[in-house]
Amino acid sequence: MKKLKNIASIIICFIMALGLNSCVETKQFEIDEALLEEQINDNDIQISYRMPSGFKPIKKSMVDSITSAELQHDPFAPKILAIYVDTLLSNANAVVSDMRNVPAERTENKLDFYFTEYNPNNYWDKVEKTIYKFNQFTKVVQLDMYNSNSRLIKLFFYDENKAKFSVDYFLPEAYYLDLEPFIESSIGSFNDGYTLVIEQTKP
């Protein structure tokens, strides 16, 4: 009898998990390739993506220096992989970070209390959270934070039940409507894994 109860409990938990997963809606992005830079293949976390047109990477040595300082302060902080700066708007940028070394409990706790965790001193007028899935990502958590001056779009891309990497887009609010199609195209370009095409030269 006890064994049957245990089996029943497992089945119920499995059904509940399926139900929760099915509640996550699939998001469709309108991607305009004319608004994007060339594809980036990241070997560290095996993803591919494209940044908005005009967003150029800063030198890897600078990224490594920033990452080293962050990890010395907090060994479990996200590892910054790349930083992109908008060459047209100097105060717009994007950051891609490896989240695999960040304890899952830390990430989930911050997302559970996202309004206070990501809004110190009430800097942002609005902090909104949405959860969806697209491409190969079964879960993406997106935070939209903005005030009259700035907007931060922070995304957590999951691998099963743990955040694999994050992407931050920091933008001037005055230009957000102009930049929105660029950002949407960039977010929609993220893919888990990529295919390397090697061209062979004829002898």
Coordinates of C-alpha atoms in Angstrom, one line a residue:
M1 CA 0.0 0.0 0.0
K2 CA 2.8 2.4 0.9
K3 CA 4.6 1.5 -2.4
L4 CA 1.4 2.4 -4.3
K5 CA 1.2 5.8 -2.5
N6 CA 4.8 6.6 -3.4
I7 CA 4.2 5.7 -7.0
A8 CA 1.0 7.8 -7.0
S9 CA 2.9 10.8 -5.5
I10 CA 5.6 10.5 -8.2
I11 CA 3.0 10.4 -11.0
I12 CA 1.2 13.5 -9.5
C13 CA 4.5 15.4 -9.3
F14 CA 5.3 14.5 -12.9
I15 CA 1.9 15.7 -14.1
M16 CA 2.3 18.9 -12.1
A17 CA 5.7 19.5 -13.7
L18 CA 4.3 18.9 -17.1
G19 CA 1.5 21.3 -16.4
L20 CA 3.8 24.1 -15.2
N21 CA 6.0 23.6 -18.3
S22 CA 3.0 23.8 -20.6
C23 CA 2.0 27.1 -19.0
V24 CA 5.2 28.7 -20.4
E25 CA 4.2 30.3 -23.7
T26 CA 6.3 30.2 -26.8
K27 CA 7.4 33.7 -27.9
Q28 CA 7.7 34.7 -31.5
F29 CA 10.3 37.3 -32.4
E30 CA 10.2 39.4 -35.6
I31 CA 13.8 39.2 -36.8
D32 CA 15.0 41.7 -39.4
E33 CA 18.5 40.6 -40.4
A34 CA 19.2 44.0 -41.8
L35 CA 19.2 45.3 -38.3
L36 CA 21.9 42.9 -37.0
E37 CA 25.6 42.5 -37.0
E38 CA 27.3 39.3 -38.2
Q39 CA 26.7 36.0 -36.2
I40 CA 28.8 35.4 -33.1
N41 CA 29.7 31.8 -32.1
D42 CA 30.6 31.5 -28.5
N43 CA 32.8 28.4 -27.8
D44 CA 32.6 28.7 -24.0
I45 CA 28.8 28.2 -23.7
Q46 CA 28.1 26.8 -27.2
I47 CA 25.6 29.5 -28.3
S48 CA 25.3 31.7 -31.4
Y49 CA 23.7 35.2 -31.6
R50 CA 23.8 38.5 -33.4
M51 CA 24.0 41.9 -31.8
P52 CA 22.1 45.0 -33.0
S53 CA 23.6 46.8 -35.9
G54 CA 26.2 49.3 -34.6
F55 CA 27.0 47.3 -31.4
K56 CA 30.7 46.5 -31.6
P57 CA 32.7 44.4 -29.1
I58 CA 35.3 46.0 -26.8
K59 CA 38.7 44.4 -26.6
K60 CA 38.9 40.9 -25.0
S61 CA 41.7 42.1 -22.7
M62 CA 39.4 44.7 -21.2
V63 CA 36.6 42.2 -20.8
D64 CA 39.0 39.8 -19.1
S65 CA 40.2 42.5 -16.7
I66 CA 36.6 43.4 -15.7
T67 CA 35.7 39.7 -15.3
S68 CA 38.8 39.1 -13.1
A69 CA 37.9 42.0 -10.8
E70 CA 34.3 40.8 -10.5
L71 CA 35.3 37.2 -9.7
Q72 CA 37.9 38.3 -7.1
H73 CA 35.1 40.3 -5.4
D74 CA 32.6 37.4 -5.8
P75 CA 33.9 33.9 -7.0
F76 CA 30.3 32.9 -7.9
A77 CA 29.5 36.0 -9.9
P78 CA 28.5 35.7 -13.5
K79 CA 31.5 35.5 -15.8
I80 CA 31.4 38.3 -18.4
L81 CA 32.1 36.8 -21.9
A82 CA 31.6 39.9 -24.1
I83 CA 30.7 43.5 -23.9
Y84 CA 29.3 45.4 -26.9
V85 CA 29.1 49.2 -27.2
D86 CA 26.8 51.0 -29.6
T87 CA 29.0 53.1 -31.9
L88 CA 26.1 55.5 -32.6
L89 CA 24.8 55.9 -29.1
S90 CA 27.7 55.9 -26.6
N91 CA 25.5 55.2 -23.6
A92 CA 23.9 52.0 -25.1
N93 CA 25.6 48.7 -24.6
A94 CA 25.0 44.9 -24.3
V95 CA 26.7 42.3 -22.0
V96 CA 26.7 38.5 -22.4
S97 CA 27.6 36.5 -19.3
D98 CA 28.2 32.9 -18.4
M99 CA 25.8 31.9 -15.5
R100 CA 26.9 28.2 -15.2
N101 CA 29.0 28.9 -12.1
V102 CA 26.3 30.9 -10.3
P103 CA 24.5 28.7 -7.7
A104 CA 20.9 28.1 -8.9
E105 CA 19.5 29.0 -5.5
R106 CA 21.0 32.5 -5.8
T107 CA 19.6 33.2 -9.2
E108 CA 16.1 31.8 -8.3
N109 CA 16.0 33.8 -5.0
K110 CA 16.8 37.0 -6.9
L111 CA 14.2 36.3 -9.5
D112 CA 11.6 35.5 -6.8
F113 CA 12.2 38.9 -5.3
Y114 CA 13.1 40.6 -8.5
F115 CA 11.5 44.0 -7.8
T116 CA 13.7 44.7 -4.8
E117 CA 16.8 42.6 -5.8
Y118 CA 17.1 44.4 -9.2
N119 CA 15.8 47.8 -8.1
P120 CA 18.1 49.1 -5.4
N121 CA 17.0 52.5 -3.9
N122 CA 14.0 52.4 -6.3
Y123 CA 16.1 53.5 -9.2
W124 CA 13.7 52.1 -11.7
D125 CA 10.1 53.3 -12.0
K126 CA 9.0 50.0 -13.4
V127 CA 10.3 46.4 -13.1
E128 CA 8.4 43.8 -15.1
K129 CA 9.1 40.0 -15.4
T130 CA 8.0 37.7 -18.2
I131 CA 8.7 34.0 -18.7
Y132 CA 8.6 32.3 -22.1
K133 CA 10.4 29.9 -24.4
F134 CA 11.7 30.1 -27.9
N135 CA 14.1 28.3 -30.3
Q136 CA 15.8 25.6 -28.3
F137 CA 15.4 27.4 -25.0
T138 CA 12.7 25.8 -22.8
K139 CA 12.7 28.8 -20.4
V140 CA 13.8 32.4 -20.7
V141 CA 13.2 34.9 -17.9
Q142 CA 13.1 38.5 -19.1
L143 CA 13.2 41.6 -16.8
D144 CA 12.3 45.0 -18.2
M145 CA 13.5 47.8 -16.0
Y146 CA 13.0 51.4 -16.9
N147 CA 12.6 55.0 -15.9
S148 CA 12.5 58.3 -17.7
N149 CA 16.3 58.2 -18.5
S150 CA 17.3 54.6 -19.0
R151 CA 16.1 51.1 -19.8
L152 CA 17.7 47.7 -18.8
I153 CA 16.5 44.5 -20.5
K154 CA 17.9 41.5 -18.6
L155 CA 17.4 38.0 -19.9
F156 CA 18.2 34.6 -18.3
F157 CA 18.5 31.7 -20.7
Y158 CA 18.0 28.4 -19.1
D159 CA 19.5 24.9 -19.7
E160 CA 16.9 22.6 -18.1
N161 CA 16.3 24.0 -14.6
K162 CA 19.4 26.3 -14.3
A163 CA 20.3 29.6 -15.9
K164 CA 23.0 28.9 -18.5
F165 CA 23.8 32.5 -19.5
S166 CA 22.4 36.0 -19.3
V167 CA 22.2 39.0 -21.6
D168 CA 21.8 42.6 -20.6
Y169 CA 20.8 45.4 -23.0
F170 CA 21.3 48.9 -21.4
L171 CA 19.6 51.6 -23.5
P172 CA 18.7 55.3 -23.2
E173 CA 14.9 55.5 -22.8
A174 CA 14.6 58.4 -25.2
Y175 CA 15.7 56.2 -28.0
Y176 CA 14.1 52.9 -27.0
L177 CA 11.2 53.0 -29.5
D178 CA 13.8 53.5 -32.3
L179 CA 16.0 50.7 -30.9
E180 CA 13.2 48.2 -30.1
P181 CA 13.2 46.4 -33.5
F182 CA 17.0 46.1 -33.3
I183 CA 16.8 44.6 -29.7
E184 CA 13.9 42.3 -30.6
S185 CA 15.8 41.0 -33.6
S186 CA 18.9 40.5 -31.5
I187 CA 17.1 38.6 -28.8
G188 CA 15.4 36.4 -31.3
S189 CA 18.7 35.5 -32.9
F190 CA 20.0 33.6 -29.9
N191 CA 20.4 29.8 -30.4
D192 CA 21.7 27.0 -28.3
G193 CA 24.5 25.4 -30.2
Y194 CA 25.7 26.3 -33.6
T195 CA 27.1 24.7 -36.8
L196 CA 30.6 25.4 -38.0
V197 CA 30.9 25.5 -41.8
I198 CA 34.4 24.7 -43.0
E199 CA 35.0 25.5 -46.6
Q200 CA 37.6 23.4 -48.3
T201 CA 39.8 24.9 -51.0
K202 CA 40.3 23.0 -54.2
P203 CA 43.9 21.9 -54.9

